[in-house]
Coordinates of C-alpha atoms in Angstrom, one line a residue:
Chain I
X1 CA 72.8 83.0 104.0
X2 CA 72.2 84.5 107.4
X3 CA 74.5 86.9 109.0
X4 CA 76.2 85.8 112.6
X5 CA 75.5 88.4 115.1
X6 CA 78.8 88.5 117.4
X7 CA 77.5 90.2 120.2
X8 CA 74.3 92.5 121.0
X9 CA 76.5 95.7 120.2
X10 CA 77.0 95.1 116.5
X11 CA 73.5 96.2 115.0
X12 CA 75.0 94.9 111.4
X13 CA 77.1 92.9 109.9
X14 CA 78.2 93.8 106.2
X15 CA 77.2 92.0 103.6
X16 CA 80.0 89.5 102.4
X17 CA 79.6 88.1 99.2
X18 CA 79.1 84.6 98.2
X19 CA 81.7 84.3 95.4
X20 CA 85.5 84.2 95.9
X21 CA 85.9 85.7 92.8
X22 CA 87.1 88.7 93.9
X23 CA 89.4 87.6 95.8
X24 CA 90.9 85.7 93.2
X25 CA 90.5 88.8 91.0
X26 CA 92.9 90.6 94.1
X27 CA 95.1 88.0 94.0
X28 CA 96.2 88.4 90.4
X29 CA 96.1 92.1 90.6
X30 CA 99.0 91.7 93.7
X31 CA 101.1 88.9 91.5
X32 CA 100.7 91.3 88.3
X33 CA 102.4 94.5 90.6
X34 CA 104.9 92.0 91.7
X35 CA 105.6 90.8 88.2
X36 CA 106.3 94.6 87.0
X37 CA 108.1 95.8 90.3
X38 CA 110.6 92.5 89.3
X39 CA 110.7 93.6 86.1
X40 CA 111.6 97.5 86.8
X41 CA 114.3 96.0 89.3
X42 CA 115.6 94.1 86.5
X43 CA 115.8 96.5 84.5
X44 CA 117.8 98.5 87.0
X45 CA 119.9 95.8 87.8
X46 CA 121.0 95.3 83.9
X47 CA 120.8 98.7 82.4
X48 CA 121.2 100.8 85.8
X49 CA 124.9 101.4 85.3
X50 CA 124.0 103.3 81.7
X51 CA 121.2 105.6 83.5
X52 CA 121.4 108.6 84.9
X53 CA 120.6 109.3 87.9
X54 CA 116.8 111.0 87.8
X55 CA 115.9 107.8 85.7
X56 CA 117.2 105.9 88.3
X57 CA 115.2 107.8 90.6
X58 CA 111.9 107.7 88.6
X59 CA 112.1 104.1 88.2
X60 CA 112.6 103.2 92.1
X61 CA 109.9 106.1 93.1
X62 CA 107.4 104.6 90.8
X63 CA 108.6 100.9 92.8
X64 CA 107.3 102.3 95.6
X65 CA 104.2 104.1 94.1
X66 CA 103.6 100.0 93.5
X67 CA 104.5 98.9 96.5
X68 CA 101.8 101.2 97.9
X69 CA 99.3 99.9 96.0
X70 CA 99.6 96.7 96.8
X71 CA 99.6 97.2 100.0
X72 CA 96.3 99.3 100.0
X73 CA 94.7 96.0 97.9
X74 CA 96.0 93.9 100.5
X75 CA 94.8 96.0 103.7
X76 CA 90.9 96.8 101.5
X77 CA 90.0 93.6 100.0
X78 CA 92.3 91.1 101.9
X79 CA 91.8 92.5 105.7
X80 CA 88.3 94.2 104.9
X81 CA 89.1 97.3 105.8
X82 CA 87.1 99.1 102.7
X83 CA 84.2 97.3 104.1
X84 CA 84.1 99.4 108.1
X85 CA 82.4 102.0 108.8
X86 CA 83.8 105.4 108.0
X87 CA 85.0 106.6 111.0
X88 CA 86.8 102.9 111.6
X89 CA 89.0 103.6 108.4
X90 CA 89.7 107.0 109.6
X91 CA 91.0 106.2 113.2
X92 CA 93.5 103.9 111.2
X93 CA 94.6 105.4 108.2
X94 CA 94.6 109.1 110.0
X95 CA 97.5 108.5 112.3
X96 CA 99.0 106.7 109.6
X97 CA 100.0 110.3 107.6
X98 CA 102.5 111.0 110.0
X99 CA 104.9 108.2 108.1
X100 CA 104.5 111.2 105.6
X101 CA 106.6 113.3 107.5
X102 CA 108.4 110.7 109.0
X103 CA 110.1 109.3 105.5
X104 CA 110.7 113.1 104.3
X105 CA 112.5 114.1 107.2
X106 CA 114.5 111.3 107.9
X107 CA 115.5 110.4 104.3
X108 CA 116.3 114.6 103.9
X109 CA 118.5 114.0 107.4
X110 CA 119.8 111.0 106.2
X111 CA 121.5 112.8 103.0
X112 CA 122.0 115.7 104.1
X113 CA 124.7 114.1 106.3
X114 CA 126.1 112.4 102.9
X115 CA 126.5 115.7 101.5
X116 CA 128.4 116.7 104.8
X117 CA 130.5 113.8 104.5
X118 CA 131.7 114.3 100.9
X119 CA 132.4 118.0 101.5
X120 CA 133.8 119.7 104.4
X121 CA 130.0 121.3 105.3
X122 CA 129.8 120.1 108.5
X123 CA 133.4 120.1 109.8
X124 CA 134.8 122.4 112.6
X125 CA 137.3 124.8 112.2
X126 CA 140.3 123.7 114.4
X127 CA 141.3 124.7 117.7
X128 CA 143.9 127.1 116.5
X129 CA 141.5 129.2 114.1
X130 CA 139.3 129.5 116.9
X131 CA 139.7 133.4 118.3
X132 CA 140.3 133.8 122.3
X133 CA 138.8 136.5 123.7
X134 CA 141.6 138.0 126.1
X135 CA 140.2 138.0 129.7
X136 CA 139.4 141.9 131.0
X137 CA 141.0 142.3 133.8
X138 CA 137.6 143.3 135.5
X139 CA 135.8 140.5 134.5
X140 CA 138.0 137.9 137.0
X141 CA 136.5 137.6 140.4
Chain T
X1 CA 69.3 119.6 141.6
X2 CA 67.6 116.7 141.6
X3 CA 69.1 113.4 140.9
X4 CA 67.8 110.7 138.6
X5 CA 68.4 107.3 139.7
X6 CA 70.7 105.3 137.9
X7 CA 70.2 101.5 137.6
X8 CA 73.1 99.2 139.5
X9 CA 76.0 98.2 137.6
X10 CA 75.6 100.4 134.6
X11 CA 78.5 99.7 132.2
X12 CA 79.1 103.7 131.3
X13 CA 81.2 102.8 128.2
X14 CA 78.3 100.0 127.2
X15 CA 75.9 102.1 124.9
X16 CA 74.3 99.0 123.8
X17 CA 76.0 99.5 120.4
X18 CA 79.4 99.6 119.0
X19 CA 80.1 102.7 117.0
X20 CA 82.0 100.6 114.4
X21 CA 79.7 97.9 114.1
X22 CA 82.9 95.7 114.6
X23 CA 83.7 93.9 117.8
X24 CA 85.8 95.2 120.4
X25 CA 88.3 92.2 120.0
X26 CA 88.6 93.3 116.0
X27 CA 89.1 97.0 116.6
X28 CA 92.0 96.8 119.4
X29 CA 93.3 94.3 116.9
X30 CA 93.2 97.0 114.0
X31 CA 95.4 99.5 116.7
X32 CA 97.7 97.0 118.0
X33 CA 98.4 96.2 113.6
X34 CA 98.8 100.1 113.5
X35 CA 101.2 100.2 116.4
X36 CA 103.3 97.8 114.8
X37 CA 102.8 99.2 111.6
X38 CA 105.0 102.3 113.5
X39 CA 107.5 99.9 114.8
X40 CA 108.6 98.4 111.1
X41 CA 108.1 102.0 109.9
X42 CA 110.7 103.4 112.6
X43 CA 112.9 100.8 111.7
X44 CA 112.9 100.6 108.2
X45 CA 113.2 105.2 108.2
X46 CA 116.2 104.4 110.2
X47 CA 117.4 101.7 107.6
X48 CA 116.9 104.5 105.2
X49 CA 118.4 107.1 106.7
X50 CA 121.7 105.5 107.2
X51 CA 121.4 104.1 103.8
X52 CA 121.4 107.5 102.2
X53 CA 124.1 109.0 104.4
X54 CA 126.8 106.8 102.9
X55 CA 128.4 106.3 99.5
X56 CA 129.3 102.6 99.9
X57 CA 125.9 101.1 100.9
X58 CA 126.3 97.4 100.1
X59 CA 124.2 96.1 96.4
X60 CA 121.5 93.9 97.3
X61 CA 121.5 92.5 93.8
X62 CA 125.6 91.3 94.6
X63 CA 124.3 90.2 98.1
X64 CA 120.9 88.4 97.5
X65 CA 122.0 86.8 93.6
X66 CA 121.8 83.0 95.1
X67 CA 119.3 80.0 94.9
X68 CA 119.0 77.1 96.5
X69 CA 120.9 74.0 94.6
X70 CA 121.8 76.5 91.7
X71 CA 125.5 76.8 93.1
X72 CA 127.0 80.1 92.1
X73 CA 124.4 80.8 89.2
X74 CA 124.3 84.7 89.7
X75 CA 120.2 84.7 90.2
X76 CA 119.6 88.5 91.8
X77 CA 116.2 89.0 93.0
X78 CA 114.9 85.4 92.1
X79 CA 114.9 83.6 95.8
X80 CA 113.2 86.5 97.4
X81 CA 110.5 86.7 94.4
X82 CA 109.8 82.9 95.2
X83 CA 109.6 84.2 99.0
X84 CA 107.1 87.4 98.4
X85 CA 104.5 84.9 95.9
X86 CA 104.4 82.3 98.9
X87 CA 103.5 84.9 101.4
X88 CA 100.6 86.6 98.5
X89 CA 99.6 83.2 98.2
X90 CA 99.4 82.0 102.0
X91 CA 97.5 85.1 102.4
X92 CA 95.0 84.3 99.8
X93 CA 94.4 81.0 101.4
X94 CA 93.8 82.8 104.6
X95 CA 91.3 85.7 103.7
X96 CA 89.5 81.9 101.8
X97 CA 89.3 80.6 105.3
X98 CA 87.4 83.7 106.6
X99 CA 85.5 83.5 103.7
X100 CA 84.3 79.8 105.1
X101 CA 84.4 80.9 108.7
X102 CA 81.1 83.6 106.9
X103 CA 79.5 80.2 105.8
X104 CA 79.9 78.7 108.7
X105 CA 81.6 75.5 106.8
X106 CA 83.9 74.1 109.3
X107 CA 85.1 71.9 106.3
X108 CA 86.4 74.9 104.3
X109 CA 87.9 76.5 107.0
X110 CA 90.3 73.3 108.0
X111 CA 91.2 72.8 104.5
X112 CA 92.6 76.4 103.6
X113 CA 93.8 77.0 107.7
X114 CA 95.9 74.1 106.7
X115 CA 97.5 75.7 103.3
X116 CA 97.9 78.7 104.7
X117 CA 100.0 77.1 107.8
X118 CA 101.7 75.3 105.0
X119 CA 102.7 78.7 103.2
X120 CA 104.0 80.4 106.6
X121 CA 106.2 77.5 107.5
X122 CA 107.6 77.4 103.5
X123 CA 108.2 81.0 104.2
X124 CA 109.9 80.5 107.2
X125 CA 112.1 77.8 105.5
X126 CA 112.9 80.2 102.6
X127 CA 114.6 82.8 105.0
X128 CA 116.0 80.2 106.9
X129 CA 118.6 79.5 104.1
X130 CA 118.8 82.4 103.3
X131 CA 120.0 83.5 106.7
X132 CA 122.4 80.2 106.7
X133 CA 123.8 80.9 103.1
X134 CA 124.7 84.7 104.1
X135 CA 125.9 83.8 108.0
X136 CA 128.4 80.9 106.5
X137 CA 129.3 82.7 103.1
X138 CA 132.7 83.2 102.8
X139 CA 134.2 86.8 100.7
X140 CA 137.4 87.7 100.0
X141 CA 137.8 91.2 102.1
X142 CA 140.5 93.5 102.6
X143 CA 140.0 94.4 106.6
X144 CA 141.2 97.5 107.9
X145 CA 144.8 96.4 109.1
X146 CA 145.8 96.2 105.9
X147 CA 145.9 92.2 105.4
X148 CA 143.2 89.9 103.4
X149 CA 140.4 87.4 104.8
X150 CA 137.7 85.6 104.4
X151 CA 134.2 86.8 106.1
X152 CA 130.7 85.7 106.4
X153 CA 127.8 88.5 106.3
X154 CA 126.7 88.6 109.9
X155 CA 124.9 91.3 112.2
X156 CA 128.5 92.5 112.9
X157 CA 130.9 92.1 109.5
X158 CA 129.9 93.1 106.2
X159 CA 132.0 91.5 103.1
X160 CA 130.1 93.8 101.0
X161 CA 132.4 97.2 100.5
X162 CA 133.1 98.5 97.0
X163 CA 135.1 96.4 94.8
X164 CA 138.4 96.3 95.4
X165 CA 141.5 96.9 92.2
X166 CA 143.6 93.5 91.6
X167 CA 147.3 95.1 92.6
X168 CA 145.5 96.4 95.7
X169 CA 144.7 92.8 96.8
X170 CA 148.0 91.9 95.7
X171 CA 149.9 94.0 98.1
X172 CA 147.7 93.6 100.6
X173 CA 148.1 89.6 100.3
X174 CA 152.1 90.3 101.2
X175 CA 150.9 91.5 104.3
X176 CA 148.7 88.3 105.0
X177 CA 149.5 85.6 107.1
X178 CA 149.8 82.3 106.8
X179 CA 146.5 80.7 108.2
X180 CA 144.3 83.8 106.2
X181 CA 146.3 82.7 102.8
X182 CA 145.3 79.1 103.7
X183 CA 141.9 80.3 104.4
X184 CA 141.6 82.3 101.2
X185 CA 143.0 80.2 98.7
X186 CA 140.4 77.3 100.4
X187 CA 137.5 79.3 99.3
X188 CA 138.9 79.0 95.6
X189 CA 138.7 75.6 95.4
X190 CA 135.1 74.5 96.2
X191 CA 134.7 71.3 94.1
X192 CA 138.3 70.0 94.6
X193 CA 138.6 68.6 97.5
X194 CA 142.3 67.1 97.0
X195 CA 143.9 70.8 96.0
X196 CA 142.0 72.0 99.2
X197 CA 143.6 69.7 101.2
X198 CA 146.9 70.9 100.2
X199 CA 146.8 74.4 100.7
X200 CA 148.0 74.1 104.3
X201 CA 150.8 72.8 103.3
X202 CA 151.8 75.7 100.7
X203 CA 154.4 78.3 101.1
X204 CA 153.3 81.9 101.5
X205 CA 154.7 82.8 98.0
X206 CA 152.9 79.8 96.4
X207 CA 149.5 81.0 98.1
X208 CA 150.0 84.4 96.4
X209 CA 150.4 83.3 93.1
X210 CA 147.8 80.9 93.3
X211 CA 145.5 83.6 95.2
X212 CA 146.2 86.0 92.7
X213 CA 145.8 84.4 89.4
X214 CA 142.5 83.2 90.5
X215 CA 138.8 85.0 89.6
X216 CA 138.4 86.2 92.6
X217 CA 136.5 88.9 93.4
X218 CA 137.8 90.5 96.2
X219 CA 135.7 94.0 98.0
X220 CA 136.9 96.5 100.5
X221 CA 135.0 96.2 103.8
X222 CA 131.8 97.0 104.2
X223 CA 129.1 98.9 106.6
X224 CA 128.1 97.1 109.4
X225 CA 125.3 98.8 110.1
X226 CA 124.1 96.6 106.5
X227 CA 123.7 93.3 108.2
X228 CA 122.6 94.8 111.6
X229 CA 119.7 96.4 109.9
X230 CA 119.2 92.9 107.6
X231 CA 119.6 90.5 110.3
X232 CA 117.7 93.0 112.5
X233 CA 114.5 93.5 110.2
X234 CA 113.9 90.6 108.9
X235 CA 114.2 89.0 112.0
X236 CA 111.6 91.0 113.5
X237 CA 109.7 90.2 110.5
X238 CA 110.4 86.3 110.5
X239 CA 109.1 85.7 114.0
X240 CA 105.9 87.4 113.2
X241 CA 105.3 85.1 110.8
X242 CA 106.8 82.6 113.2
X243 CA 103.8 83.9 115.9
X244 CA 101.3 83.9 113.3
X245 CA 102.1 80.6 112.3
X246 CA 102.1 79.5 115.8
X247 CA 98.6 81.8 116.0
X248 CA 97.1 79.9 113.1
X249 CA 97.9 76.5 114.2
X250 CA 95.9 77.3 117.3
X251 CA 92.9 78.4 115.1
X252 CA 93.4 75.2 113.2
X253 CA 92.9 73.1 116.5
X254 CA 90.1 75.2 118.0
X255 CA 88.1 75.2 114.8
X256 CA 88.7 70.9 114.4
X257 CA 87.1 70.6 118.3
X258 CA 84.7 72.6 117.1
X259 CA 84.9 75.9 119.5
X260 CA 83.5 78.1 116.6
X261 CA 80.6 75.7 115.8
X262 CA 79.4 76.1 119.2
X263 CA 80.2 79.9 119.7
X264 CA 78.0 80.7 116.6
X265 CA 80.9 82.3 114.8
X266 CA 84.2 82.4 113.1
X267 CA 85.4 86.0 114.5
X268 CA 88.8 84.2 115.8
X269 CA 89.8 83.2 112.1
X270 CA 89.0 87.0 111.2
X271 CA 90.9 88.3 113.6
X272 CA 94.2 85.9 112.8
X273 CA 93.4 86.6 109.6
X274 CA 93.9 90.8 110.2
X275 CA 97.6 89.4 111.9
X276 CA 98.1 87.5 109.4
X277 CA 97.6 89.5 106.5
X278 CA 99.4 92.6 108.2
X279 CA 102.6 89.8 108.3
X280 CA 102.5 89.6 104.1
X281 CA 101.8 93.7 104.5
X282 CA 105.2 93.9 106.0
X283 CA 106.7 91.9 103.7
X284 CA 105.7 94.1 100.8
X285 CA 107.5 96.8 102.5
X286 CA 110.9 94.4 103.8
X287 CA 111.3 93.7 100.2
X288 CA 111.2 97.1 98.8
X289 CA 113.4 98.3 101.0
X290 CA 116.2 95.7 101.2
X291 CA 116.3 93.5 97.6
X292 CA 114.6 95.7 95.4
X293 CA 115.9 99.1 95.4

């Protein structure tokens, strides 16, 4: 099979392989984490009312451990991302660590302001508990 | 300082050689797919956010339980499952047509262009009853001034509060008037049609009774920042996969005239195929957030 050249610029092309059977094999791999992520959401949905609350917890973190997984199957294999160069995977997936920061933070902020809701944390004392400072007379101009 | 001459119409950001080995269309394609990979990330931190600053955040499993032509089985999780293996699948079919597009079979690429059209538009079907079946619902709420009614889930009113006690309904059904009750106690009756038709012409006290010795399962108002967010997301998810189908299509008609045959390559399939796969990306992330946790 000879490789297409797109244009001058592009020295090589990577090798792509004649078989589909790895994307078959991907395929599977993303139905199968679907399958258990349904499952643990079943599970949650029937027994969640019996669990406490750091099972609860465990269960949807490891959701989302799955739900990353497929989507780095999806973005390597599916999109050919795993087959760039280097520095093409890094000027993607670099910038991307900022959703690090952004999920922490905003999920923190975001409870944080429960907890101020079911407790008086954030409220104000009133207006009358609030001292006046009488005005010296020196101070008025 | 001498100067060395430079040749006319130099291109100074043309070295003669990508430093990706990828084309420039396919790179700007990877950072536009990055961008918007920000924009459903903003959105669905903000989803978050609000979702963890309240106590009453509405159960997707009590909001998302239907199937079409199952009635009111109580199915959670089931329609969107069918909904996330179409979009895997449609994107299976797609990364097979840049397979083709490698080995230059214009054959190949037709066939699974076509499948994979035929899996966005199925998915685009999908959430289009869905949509309809949570914009015409009807829920027994109690509002805030005190009285009963029936809403739909839309961007704006949110049936989906915590549940609310049977003498609470009760008392607020005193309250009610006349045209709610009718509304109300219509909702009970979905297969007959002839004790439907009569409910206008009930008394408030016969309304009540009937009202209240029904199964009904009445809830307190919810958030509506819930269907904001729903409507809101996966609307901005749905027409990507609207555009992409729309993109697809395109490639379908290009590749049947030929376009690629004579270009030498099938680069415009790979780079649909980047949008399109980023669409089922999304996807994976729209149904964590809103069915499955």
């Amino acid at each position: 099979m000879s490789q297409h050249t797109i244009s001058p610029e592009i020295t090589h092309a990577p090798e792509h392989s004649e078989g589909t059977g790895r994307i078959w094999k991907i395929f599977w791999v993303l139905s199968f984490l679907t399958i258990v992520e349904l499952a643990l959401g079943y599970f949650l949905y029937f027994k969640g009312e019996n669990l406490s609350t750091t099972v609860v917890l465990i269960t949807k973190v490891v959701i989302g451990i799955l739900t990353l997984l497929k989507a780095y199957y999806i973005v390597s294999v599916f999109m050919h991302l795993g087959d760039e160069v280097r520095n093409m995977i890094m000027t993607i997936t670099v910038p991307l660590v900022l959703f690090v920061w952004f999920i922490i933070a905003f999920l923190w902020d975001g409870n944080s302001w429960k907890n101020m809701r079911n407790t008086n944390a954030g409220s104000r004392p009133s207006i009358e508990k609030v001292q006046t400072v009488p005005v010296k007379e020196g101070d008025r101009k | 300082m001498s100067t060395t001459t430079i040749p006319a119409g130099t291109k100074w950001w043309n070295g003669g050689k990508s430093p990706f080995n990828a084309s420039y269309g396919k790179v700007m394609m990877w950072y536009f797919l990055m961008s918007d990979a920000f924009t459903f990330g903003a959105f669905l931190i903000s989803y978050g956010t609000i979702r963890f600053s309240v106590n009453d955040w509405a159960d997707p499993n009590k909001v998302f339980n239907s199937f079409p032509f199952a009635g009111h089985a109580n199915l959670p999780l089931a329609f969107v499952s069918l909904m996330t293996f179409i979009l895997i699948f449609s994107s299976v079919t797609m990364v097979l047509a840049v397979h083709e597009g490698h080995k230059m079979n214009r054959k190949g690429v037709e066939k699974y262009m076509i499948l994979t059209i035929i899996g966005g538009a199925a998915f685009l079907g999908c959430q289009a009853w869905e949509w309809t079946h949570l914009l015409t619902g009807e829920h027994v709420t109690l509002l805030n001034d005190g009285t009963m009614s029936v809403l739909p889930t839309t961007a704006s009113s949110n049936p989906w509060g915590l549940p609310l006690a049977h003498e609470a309904m009760v008392a607020a059904l005193q309250k009610t008037p006349h045209e709610q009750l009718v509304n109300i106690a219509s909702t009970i009756h979905h297969g007959g049609t002839e004790v439907a038709h009569n409910t206008s012409a009930m008394s408030n006290p016969e309304l009540i009774n009937m009202i209240s010795n029904s199964e009904i399962h009445a809830t307190n108002l919810g958030r509506p920042a819930f269907g904001s967010y729903f409507f809101g997301i996966t609307g901005f998810h749905g027409f990507h996969v609207l555009s992409g189908v729309v993109i697809n299509i395109i490639m379908y008609i290009k590749t049947k005239l030929g376009h690629f045959d004579q270009r030498g390559h099938y680069e415009m399939i790979e780079k649909a195929g980047l949008y399109w796969h980023f669409v089922d990306l999304v996807w994976v992330f729209v149904f964590l957030c809103f069915y499955l946790v």
